[in-house]
Short mmCIF file of C-alpha atoms and ligand atoms in Angstrom, two decimals:
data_model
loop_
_atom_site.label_atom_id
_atom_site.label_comp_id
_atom_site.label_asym_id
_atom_site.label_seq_id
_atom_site.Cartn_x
_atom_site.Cartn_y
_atom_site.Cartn_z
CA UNK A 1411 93.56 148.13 39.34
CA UNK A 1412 93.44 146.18 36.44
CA UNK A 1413 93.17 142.50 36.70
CA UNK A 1414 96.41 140.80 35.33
CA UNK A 1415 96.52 137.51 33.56
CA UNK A 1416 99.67 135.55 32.98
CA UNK A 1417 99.62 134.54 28.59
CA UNK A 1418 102.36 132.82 27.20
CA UNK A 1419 104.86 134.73 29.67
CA UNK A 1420 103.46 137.67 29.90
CA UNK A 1421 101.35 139.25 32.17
CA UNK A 1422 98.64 141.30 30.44
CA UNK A 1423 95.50 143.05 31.14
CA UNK A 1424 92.16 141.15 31.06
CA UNK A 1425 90.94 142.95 28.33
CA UNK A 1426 94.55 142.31 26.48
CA UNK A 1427 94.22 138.39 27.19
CA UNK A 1428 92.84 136.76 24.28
CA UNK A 1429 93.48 133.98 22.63
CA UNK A 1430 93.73 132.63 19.00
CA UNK A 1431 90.35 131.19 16.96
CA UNK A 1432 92.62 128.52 15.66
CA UNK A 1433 93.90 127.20 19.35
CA UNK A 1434 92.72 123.47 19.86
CA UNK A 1435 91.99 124.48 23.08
CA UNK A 1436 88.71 126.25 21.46
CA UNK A 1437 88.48 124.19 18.23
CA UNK A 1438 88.46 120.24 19.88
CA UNK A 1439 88.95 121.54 23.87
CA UNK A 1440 92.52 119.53 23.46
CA UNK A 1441 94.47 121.20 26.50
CA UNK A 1442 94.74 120.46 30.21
CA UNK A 1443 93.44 122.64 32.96
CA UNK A 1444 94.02 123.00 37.16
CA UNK A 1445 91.63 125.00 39.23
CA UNK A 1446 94.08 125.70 42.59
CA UNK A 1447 93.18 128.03 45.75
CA UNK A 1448 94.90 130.48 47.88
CA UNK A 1449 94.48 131.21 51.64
CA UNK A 1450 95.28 133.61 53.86
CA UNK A 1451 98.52 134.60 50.89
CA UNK A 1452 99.27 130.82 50.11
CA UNK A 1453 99.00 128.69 47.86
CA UNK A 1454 97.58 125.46 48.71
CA UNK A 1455 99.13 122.40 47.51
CA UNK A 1456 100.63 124.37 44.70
CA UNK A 1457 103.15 121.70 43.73
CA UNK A 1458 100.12 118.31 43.49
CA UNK A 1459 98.57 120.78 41.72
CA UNK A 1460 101.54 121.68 38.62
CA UNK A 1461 102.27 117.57 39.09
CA UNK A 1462 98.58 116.79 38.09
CA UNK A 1463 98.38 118.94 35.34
CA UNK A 1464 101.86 117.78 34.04
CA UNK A 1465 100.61 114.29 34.34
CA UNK A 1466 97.31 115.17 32.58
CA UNK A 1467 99.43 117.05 30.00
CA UNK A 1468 101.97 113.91 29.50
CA UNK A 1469 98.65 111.57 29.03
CA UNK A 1470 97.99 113.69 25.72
CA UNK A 1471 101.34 113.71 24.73
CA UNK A 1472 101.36 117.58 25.25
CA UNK A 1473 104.90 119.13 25.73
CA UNK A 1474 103.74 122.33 28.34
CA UNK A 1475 107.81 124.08 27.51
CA UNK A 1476 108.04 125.57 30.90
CA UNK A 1477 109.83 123.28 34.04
CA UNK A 1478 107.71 122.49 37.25
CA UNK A 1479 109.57 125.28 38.60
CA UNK A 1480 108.77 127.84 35.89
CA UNK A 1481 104.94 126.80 36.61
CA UNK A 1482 105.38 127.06 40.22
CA UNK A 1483 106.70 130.59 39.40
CA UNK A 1484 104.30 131.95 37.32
CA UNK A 1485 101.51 130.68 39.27
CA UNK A 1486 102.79 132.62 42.10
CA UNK A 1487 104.14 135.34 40.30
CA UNK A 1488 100.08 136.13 38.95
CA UNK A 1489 98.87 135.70 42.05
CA UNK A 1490 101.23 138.95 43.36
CA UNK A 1491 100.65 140.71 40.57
CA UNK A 1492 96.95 140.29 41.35
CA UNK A 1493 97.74 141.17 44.88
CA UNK A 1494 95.47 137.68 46.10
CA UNK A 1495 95.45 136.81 49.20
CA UNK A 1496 91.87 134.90 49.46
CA UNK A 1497 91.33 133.32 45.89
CA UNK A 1498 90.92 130.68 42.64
CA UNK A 1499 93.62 130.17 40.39
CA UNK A 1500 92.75 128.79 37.12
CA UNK A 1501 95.58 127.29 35.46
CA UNK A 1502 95.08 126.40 31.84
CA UNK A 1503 97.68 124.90 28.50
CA UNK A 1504 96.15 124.04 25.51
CA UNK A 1505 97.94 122.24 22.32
CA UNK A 1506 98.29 126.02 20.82
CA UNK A 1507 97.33 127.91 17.29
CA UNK A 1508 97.11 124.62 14.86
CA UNK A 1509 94.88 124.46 11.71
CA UNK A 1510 91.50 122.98 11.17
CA UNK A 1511 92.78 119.91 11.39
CA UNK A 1512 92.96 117.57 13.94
CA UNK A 1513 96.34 116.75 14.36
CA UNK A 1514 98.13 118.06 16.83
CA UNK A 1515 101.88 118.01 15.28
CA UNK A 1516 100.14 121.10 13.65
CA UNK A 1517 100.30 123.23 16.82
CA UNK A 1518 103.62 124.07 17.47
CA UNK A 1519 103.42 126.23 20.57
CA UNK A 1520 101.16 125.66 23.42
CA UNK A 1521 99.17 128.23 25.15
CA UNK A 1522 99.51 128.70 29.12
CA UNK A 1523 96.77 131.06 30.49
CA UNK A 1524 97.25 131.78 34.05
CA UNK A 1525 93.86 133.69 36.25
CA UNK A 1526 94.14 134.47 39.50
CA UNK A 1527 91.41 136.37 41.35
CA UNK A 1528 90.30 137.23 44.97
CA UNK A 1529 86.81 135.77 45.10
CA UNK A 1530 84.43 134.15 47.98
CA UNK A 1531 83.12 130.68 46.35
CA UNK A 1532 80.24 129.31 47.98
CA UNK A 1533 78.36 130.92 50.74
CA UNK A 1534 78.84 129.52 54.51
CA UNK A 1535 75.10 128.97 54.97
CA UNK A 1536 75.69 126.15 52.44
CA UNK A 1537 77.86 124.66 54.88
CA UNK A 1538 75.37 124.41 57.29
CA UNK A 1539 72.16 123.82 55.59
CA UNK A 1540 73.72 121.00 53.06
CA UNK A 1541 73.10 120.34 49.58
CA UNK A 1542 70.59 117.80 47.94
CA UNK A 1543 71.83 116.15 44.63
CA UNK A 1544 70.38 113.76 42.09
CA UNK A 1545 72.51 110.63 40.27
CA UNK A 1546 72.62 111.59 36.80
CA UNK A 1547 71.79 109.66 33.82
CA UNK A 1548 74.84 111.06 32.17
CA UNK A 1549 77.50 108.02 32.89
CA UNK A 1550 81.00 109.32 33.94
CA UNK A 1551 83.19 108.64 30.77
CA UNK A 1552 84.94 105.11 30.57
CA UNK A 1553 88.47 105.12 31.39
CA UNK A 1554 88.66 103.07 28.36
CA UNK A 1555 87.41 106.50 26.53
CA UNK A 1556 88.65 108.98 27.83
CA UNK A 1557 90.44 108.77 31.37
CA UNK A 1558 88.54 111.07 33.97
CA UNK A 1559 91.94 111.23 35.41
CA UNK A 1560 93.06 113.06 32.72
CA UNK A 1561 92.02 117.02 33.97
CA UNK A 1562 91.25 118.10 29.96
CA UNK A 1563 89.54 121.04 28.66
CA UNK A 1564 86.91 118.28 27.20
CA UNK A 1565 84.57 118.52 29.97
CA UNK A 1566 81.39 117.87 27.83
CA UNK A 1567 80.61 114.65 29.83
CA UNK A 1568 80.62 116.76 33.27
CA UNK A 1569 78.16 119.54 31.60
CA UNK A 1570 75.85 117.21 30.43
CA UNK A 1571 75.57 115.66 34.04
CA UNK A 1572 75.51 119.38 34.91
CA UNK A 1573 72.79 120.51 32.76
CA UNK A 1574 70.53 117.35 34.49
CA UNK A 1575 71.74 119.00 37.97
CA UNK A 1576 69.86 122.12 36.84
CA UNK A 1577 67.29 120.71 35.19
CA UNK A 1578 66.32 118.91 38.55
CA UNK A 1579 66.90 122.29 40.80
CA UNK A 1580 70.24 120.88 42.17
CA UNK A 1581 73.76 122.33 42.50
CA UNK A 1582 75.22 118.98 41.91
CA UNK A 1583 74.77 115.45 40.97
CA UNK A 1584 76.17 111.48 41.02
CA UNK A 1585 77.80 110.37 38.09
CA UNK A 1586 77.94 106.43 37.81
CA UNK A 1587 80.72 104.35 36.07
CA UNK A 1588 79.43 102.74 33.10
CA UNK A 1589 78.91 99.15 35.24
CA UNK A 1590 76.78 101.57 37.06
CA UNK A 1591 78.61 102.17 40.35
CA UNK A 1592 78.98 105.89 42.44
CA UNK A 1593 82.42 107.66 40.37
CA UNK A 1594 81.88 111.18 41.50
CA UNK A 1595 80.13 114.27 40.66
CA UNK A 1596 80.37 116.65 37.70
CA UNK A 1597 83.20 118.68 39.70
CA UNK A 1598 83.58 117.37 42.84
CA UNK A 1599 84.74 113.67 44.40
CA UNK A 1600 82.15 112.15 46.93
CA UNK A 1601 82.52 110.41 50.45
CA UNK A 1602 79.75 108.10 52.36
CA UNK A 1603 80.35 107.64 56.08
CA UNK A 1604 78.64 104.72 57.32
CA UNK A 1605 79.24 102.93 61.01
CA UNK A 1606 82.21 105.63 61.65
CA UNK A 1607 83.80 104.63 58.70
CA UNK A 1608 84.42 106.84 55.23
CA UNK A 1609 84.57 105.20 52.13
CA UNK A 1610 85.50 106.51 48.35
CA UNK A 1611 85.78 105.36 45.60
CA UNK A 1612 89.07 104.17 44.26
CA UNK A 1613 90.86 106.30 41.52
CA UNK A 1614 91.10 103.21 39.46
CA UNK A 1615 87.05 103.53 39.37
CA UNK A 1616 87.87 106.21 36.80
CA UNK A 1617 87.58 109.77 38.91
CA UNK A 1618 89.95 112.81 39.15
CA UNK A 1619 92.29 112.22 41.50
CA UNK A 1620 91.05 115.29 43.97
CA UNK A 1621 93.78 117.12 45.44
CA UNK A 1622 91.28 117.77 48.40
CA UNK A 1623 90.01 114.25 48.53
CA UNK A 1624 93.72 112.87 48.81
CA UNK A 1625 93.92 115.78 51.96
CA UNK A 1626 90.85 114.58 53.52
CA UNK A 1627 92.13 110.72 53.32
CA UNK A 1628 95.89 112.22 55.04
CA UNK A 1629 93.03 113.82 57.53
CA UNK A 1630 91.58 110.92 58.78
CA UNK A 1631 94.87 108.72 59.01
CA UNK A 1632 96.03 111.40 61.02
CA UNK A 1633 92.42 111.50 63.20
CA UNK A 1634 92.32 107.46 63.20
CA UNK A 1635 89.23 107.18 60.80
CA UNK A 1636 89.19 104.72 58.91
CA UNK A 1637 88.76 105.01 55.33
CA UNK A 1638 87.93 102.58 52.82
CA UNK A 1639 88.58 103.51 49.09
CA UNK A 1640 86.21 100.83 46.93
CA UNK A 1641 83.82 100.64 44.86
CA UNK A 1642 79.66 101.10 45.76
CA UNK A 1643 76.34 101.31 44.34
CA UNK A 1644 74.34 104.21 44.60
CA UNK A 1645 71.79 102.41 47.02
CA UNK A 1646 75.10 103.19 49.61
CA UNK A 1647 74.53 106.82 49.71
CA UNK A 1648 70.56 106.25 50.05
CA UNK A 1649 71.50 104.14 53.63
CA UNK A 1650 74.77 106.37 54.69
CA UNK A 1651 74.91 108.10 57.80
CA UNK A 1652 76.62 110.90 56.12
CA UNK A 1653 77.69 112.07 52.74
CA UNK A 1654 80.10 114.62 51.46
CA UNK A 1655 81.86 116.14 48.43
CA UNK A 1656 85.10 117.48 48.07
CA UNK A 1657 86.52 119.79 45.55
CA UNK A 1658 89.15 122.55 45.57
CA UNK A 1659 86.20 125.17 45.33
CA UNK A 1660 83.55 123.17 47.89
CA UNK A 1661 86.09 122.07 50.14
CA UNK A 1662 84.46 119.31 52.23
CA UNK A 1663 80.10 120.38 51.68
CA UNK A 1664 77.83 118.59 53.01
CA UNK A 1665 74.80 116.25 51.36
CA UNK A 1666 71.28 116.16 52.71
CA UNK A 1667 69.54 114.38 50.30
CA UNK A 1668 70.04 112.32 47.26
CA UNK A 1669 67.30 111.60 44.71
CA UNK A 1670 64.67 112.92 46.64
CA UNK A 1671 66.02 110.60 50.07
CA UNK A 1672 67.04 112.28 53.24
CA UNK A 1673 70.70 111.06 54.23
CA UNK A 1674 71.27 110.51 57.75
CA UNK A 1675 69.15 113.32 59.57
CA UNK A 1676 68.66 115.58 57.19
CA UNK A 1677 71.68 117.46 58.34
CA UNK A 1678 75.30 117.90 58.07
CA UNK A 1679 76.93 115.20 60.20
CA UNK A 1680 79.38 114.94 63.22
CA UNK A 1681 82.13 113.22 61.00
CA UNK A 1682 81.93 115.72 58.01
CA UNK A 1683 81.63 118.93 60.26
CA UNK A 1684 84.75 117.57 62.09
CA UNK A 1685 86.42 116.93 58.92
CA UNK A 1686 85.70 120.23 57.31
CA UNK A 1687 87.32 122.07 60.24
CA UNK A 1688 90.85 119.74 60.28
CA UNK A 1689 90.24 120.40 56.45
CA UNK A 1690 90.22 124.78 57.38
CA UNK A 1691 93.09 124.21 59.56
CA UNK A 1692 95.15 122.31 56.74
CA UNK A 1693 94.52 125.18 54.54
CA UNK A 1694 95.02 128.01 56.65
CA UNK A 1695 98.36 126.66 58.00
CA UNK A 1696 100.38 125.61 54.88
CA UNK A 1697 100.76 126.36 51.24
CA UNK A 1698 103.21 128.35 49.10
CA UNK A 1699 103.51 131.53 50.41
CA UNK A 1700 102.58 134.75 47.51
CA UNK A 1701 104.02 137.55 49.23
CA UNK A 1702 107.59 137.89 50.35
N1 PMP B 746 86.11 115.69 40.14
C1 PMP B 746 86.02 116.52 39.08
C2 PMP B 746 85.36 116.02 37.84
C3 PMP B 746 86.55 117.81 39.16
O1 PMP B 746 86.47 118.63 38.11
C4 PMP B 746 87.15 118.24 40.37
C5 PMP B 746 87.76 119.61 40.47
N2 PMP B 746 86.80 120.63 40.37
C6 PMP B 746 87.19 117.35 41.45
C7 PMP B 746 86.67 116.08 41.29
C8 PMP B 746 87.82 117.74 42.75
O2 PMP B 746 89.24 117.78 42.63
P1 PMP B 746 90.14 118.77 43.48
O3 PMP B 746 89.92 118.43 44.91
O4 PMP B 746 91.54 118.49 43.04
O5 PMP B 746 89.70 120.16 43.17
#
């Protein structure tokens, strides 16, 4: 069967799903974008995720056309056609066929590209082995620049932190705020647990607001953990017990080392193995179910 993607409200083959040369999506990478997952034949937090990317799309002043509702719908409605059950959605607008020009008044009709496909993300030995990660010299961009809380297509300042992670052998990295304090990683948010206590830092630091990391902080309410959102040097992760990254494709994964430093024991911790499960359970037992 082929895979279906959703274009502009249609759903078309893969090979039929192209888009124009002249989309500012491609030309300046002015769009939005949501990466969502499914479980067991739900969607998981569908409705954070369409509010995030209409809040990332009202930050650039981009008019999406379609209601919450019709987004909810069409997210849902690929997903059936693709018969997922287990899988990533990628979600993506951009500001549509313009000229070579800049301006955006030029582009009168956005482009909404909806991909769903059954696929296995990481494999579970990474959960129990952990991952090592260097801080990047790459600074996360200033708020002041261009808000990291804005989920664009312009993710140039992740892939250059990226391209360090594989330059150093490492599937990730830290990403510091320009005063040079822990923001998060190139695609993920990031957790210290230190004295029973997790701590994050604040959105305000200039980070994505994770859909996952907002689940894990509902997660330890709910298990009496208490969790500190602030702001911390890197030299914090170097002395934490444990250390963890969330992301709608890592769910909670575990951090052995950072810049060549074992953290705690030099394997995944109590806090985030009990974390991750709670975190399994969340996702098998809610979400927006596919098939009716
Ligand atoms: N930070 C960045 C830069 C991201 O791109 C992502 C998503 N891959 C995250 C954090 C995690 O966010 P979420 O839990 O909503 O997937």
């Amino acid at each position: 069967m082929a895979q279906m993607i959703y274009l502009d409200g249609q759903l078309v083959e893969r090979d039929q799903a192209k888009i124009s040369v002249y989309d500012h999506g491609l030309l300046y990478g002015d769009g939005v974008f949501e990466g969502i997952r499914a479980y067991n034949g739900r969607v998981f937090r569908l409705d954070e995720h369409i509010r995030r990317l209409e809040r990332s799309a009202r930050a650039l002043m981009l008019d999406i056309g379609m209601t919450h509702e019709e987004l909810c719908e069409a997210t849902i409605e690929t997903c059936r056609a693709n018969d997922v059950r287990d899988g990533y959605i990628r979600l993506v607008v951009t500001r549509g066929v313009g000229d070579l020009g800049l301006d955006p008044r030029k582009c009168p009709k956005p482009s909404v590209i909806i991909i769903a496909a059954n696929i296995q993300l990481y494999p579970e030995e990474l959960y129990e082995t952990g991952l090592r990660l260097i801080t990047c010299s790459t600074r996360r961009n200033s708020p002041a620049s261009l808000d990291p809380g804005i989920k664009s297509l312009n993710y140039l300042n992740n892939i250059l932190a990226k391209i360090e992670c594989i330059q150093a052998d490492v599937p990730e990295g830290i990403m510091l705020t320009n005063a040079g304090m822990v923001s998060e990683c190139t695609g993920d948010n990031i957790f210290v647990v230190t004295g029973g206590r997790l701590v994050t830092p604040p959105v305000e630091a200039g980070i994505l607001d994770g859909i996952t990391r907002a689940a894990v902080i509902e997660l330890a309410e709910q298990e009496n953990i208490l969790c500190v959102e602030k702001l911390f040097p890197v030299a914090e992760v170097y002395t934490a017990d444990e250390v963890f990254l969330t992301g709608t494709a890592a769910e909670l994964v575990p951090v052995v080392g950072v810049d060549g430093r074992v953290i705690g024991n030099g394997k995944p911790g109590p806090m985030t193995k009990r974390l991750l499960n709670r975190f399994r359970e969340l996702t098998r037992s809610e979400g927006t179910p596919i098939h009716v």
